[in-house]
Amino acid sequence: MFGLFRKNKNKEEQTETARSASTNQTKSKVAITGKLLKMERSDAAALINNLENADFVKSVTYETNYLVATKFDTAKAKKAAKMGIAVISETELFSYIEEGAFPHSEKPEKPKRQWNGDDLAWVKLDSNRFVLLDYVDADGVLTEQRIVQLTQEAVGSTGLEYFGGMVGFSFRTFRKDRIVSISDV
């Protein structure tokens, strides 16, 4: 009987150690792809946000630590794996929630860019076009169905052609040879 209480005490100590360790590190960013089997995504997001060391995020970026996937062949799961993000199952998610903390997982290293765009002489387009753009970045990661307001174009010193435009409130550049598809919205 005493052994049973000791096992429970050890489990409580391990959970408390995980919690205290989690306060000494930054919060893990956790995204979800696909339909969860046990609960709605919004409920799982609330459980994640209730943990001291985790925040739910909607998208996969270089700031994401974990992606929860019920299917590992989705575009988001493939993108996360290619970026080096820890892709975990729904079972692992609920195990971490039950333990009260996510184990520390390094964020993927953001690729270093040599190019800074200073050599581009931008020319404004006659009309601002809103387009739906599928684009492959320098690392081969595909971003699908991004809405862009094209405002400018340029040719670099290397002869590469670029579009420039607004994605939300940010100006972005897109090499024309990396555009997979483009269509007017």
XYZ file of C-alpha atoms in Angstrom:
185
model
C 0.000 0.000 0.000
C 2.816 2.408 0.916
C 4.496 1.652 -2.442
C 1.377 2.827 -4.315
C 1.448 6.186 -2.497
C 5.183 6.486 -3.180
C 4.643 5.863 -6.926
C 1.989 8.585 -7.004
C 4.307 10.895 -5.043
C 7.113 10.242 -7.573
C 4.737 11.021 -10.459
C 3.715 14.288 -8.752
C 7.378 15.213 -8.214
C 8.195 14.513 -11.893
C 5.253 16.635 -13.032
C 6.275 19.468 -10.694
C 9.861 19.250 -11.969
C 8.596 19.488 -15.563
C 6.432 22.483 -14.640
C 9.235 24.341 -12.856
C 11.650 23.607 -15.699
C 9.077 24.913 -18.156
C 8.927 28.296 -16.442
C 12.676 28.700 -17.003
C 12.345 28.414 -20.784
C 10.306 30.171 -23.409
C 6.904 28.823 -24.300
C 6.636 26.145 -26.966
C 4.535 27.081 -29.989
C 2.182 24.229 -30.936
C 0.189 23.975 -34.192
C -2.331 21.325 -35.240
C -3.071 19.915 -38.691
C -6.023 17.711 -39.603
C -9.119 16.773 -37.619
C -8.437 15.480 -34.124
C -10.154 12.242 -33.123
C -10.751 12.952 -29.412
C -11.962 16.573 -29.458
C -12.437 19.707 -31.492
C -9.343 21.689 -32.443
C -10.574 24.733 -30.459
C -10.854 22.611 -27.299
C -7.347 21.196 -27.809
C -6.050 24.742 -28.413
C -7.586 25.844 -25.099
C -5.895 22.931 -23.283
C -2.550 23.837 -24.873
C -2.947 27.496 -23.906
C -3.720 26.462 -20.301
C -0.252 24.941 -19.954
C 2.421 27.192 -18.478
C 4.947 26.430 -21.208
C 2.880 26.256 -24.413
C 0.856 28.427 -26.770
C -1.363 27.280 -29.628
C -0.544 28.804 -33.026
C -2.452 28.384 -36.284
C 0.422 28.197 -38.739
C 3.754 26.456 -39.109
C 6.715 28.866 -39.132
C 10.319 28.818 -37.983
C 8.955 29.946 -34.602
C 6.913 26.717 -34.185
C 8.238 23.961 -31.890
C 5.599 21.238 -32.415
C 3.015 20.215 -34.998
C 0.297 17.786 -33.918
C -0.752 15.647 -36.886
C -3.410 12.973 -37.217
C -2.245 12.398 -40.794
C 1.378 12.843 -41.685
C 0.840 13.358 -45.436
C -0.804 16.804 -45.245
C 0.929 19.839 -46.764
C 1.356 21.337 -43.286
C 2.921 18.132 -41.893
C 5.294 17.850 -44.855
C 6.263 21.519 -44.509
C 6.898 21.088 -40.760
C 9.014 17.973 -41.272
C 11.063 19.678 -43.982
C 11.642 22.689 -41.709
C 12.764 20.461 -38.813
C 9.754 20.993 -36.546
C 8.885 18.119 -34.186
C 5.786 16.415 -35.650
C 3.882 14.532 -32.941
C 0.738 12.406 -32.789
C -2.527 13.247 -31.051
C -1.649 10.621 -28.407
C 1.620 12.423 -27.633
C -0.251 15.751 -27.418
C -2.632 14.424 -24.772
C 0.243 12.767 -22.911
C 2.023 16.144 -22.646
C -1.212 17.857 -21.587
C -1.733 15.195 -18.900
C 1.856 15.687 -17.687
C 1.198 19.429 -17.495
C 4.012 20.540 -19.807
C 5.607 20.016 -23.199
C 9.210 18.786 -23.149
C 11.688 21.364 -24.425
C 12.086 21.224 -28.196
C 14.373 23.563 -30.106
C 12.828 25.700 -32.804
C 14.103 24.905 -36.281
C 17.029 26.983 -37.424
C 15.942 29.663 -39.842
C 18.003 29.509 -43.036
C 20.538 32.278 -43.485
C 19.955 34.435 -46.541
C 22.884 35.941 -48.414
C 20.715 38.122 -50.631
C 19.241 41.338 -49.280
C 17.607 42.809 -52.394
C 19.666 46.003 -52.474
C 20.666 45.461 -56.093
C 17.075 45.496 -57.386
C 15.768 48.517 -59.281
C 12.017 48.294 -58.729
C 9.544 49.460 -61.374
C 5.947 50.080 -60.293
C 3.315 48.047 -62.144
C 0.603 49.967 -64.013
C -2.111 48.478 -61.830
C -2.008 46.673 -58.521
C -3.019 43.059 -59.147
C -4.397 40.796 -56.455
C -3.267 37.252 -57.176
C -3.368 33.812 -55.621
C 0.213 32.581 -55.529
C 1.797 29.180 -54.925
C 5.503 29.694 -54.255
C 8.549 27.526 -53.492
C 11.169 29.233 -51.311
C 14.952 28.754 -51.404
C 14.658 25.694 -49.138
C 12.111 24.021 -51.427
C 9.217 24.641 -49.010
C 5.938 25.183 -50.880
C 3.566 27.881 -49.652
C 0.157 27.356 -51.211
C -2.622 29.822 -51.948
C -1.092 33.020 -50.630
C -2.967 36.199 -51.621
C -0.545 38.877 -52.804
C -1.121 42.418 -54.040
C 1.546 42.724 -56.759
C 2.836 46.300 -56.930
C 6.306 46.166 -58.518
C 8.717 44.098 -60.550
C 12.486 44.095 -60.933
C 15.450 42.378 -62.553
C 18.437 41.662 -60.333
C 22.109 42.014 -61.230
C 22.199 38.246 -61.810
C 19.383 38.475 -64.377
C 16.760 36.921 -62.111
C 13.297 38.489 -62.327
C 11.197 39.375 -59.283
C 7.713 40.471 -58.347
C 7.251 42.638 -55.284
C 4.010 43.001 -53.422
C 2.087 43.210 -50.220
C 1.158 40.181 -48.124
C -1.015 41.697 -45.437
C 0.986 44.707 -44.242
C 4.415 43.341 -45.251
C 6.277 43.916 -48.511
C 7.601 40.635 -49.919
C 9.677 39.681 -52.933
C 9.019 36.635 -55.114
C 11.463 35.246 -57.649
C 9.460 34.610 -60.801
C 11.192 31.266 -61.448
C 9.992 29.993 -58.038
C 6.324 30.792 -58.651
C 4.538 27.462 -59.091
C 1.193 28.997 -60.069
C -0.330 32.449 -60.199
C -3.930 33.441 -60.900
C -5.893 36.662 -60.587
C -8.288 36.872 -57.662
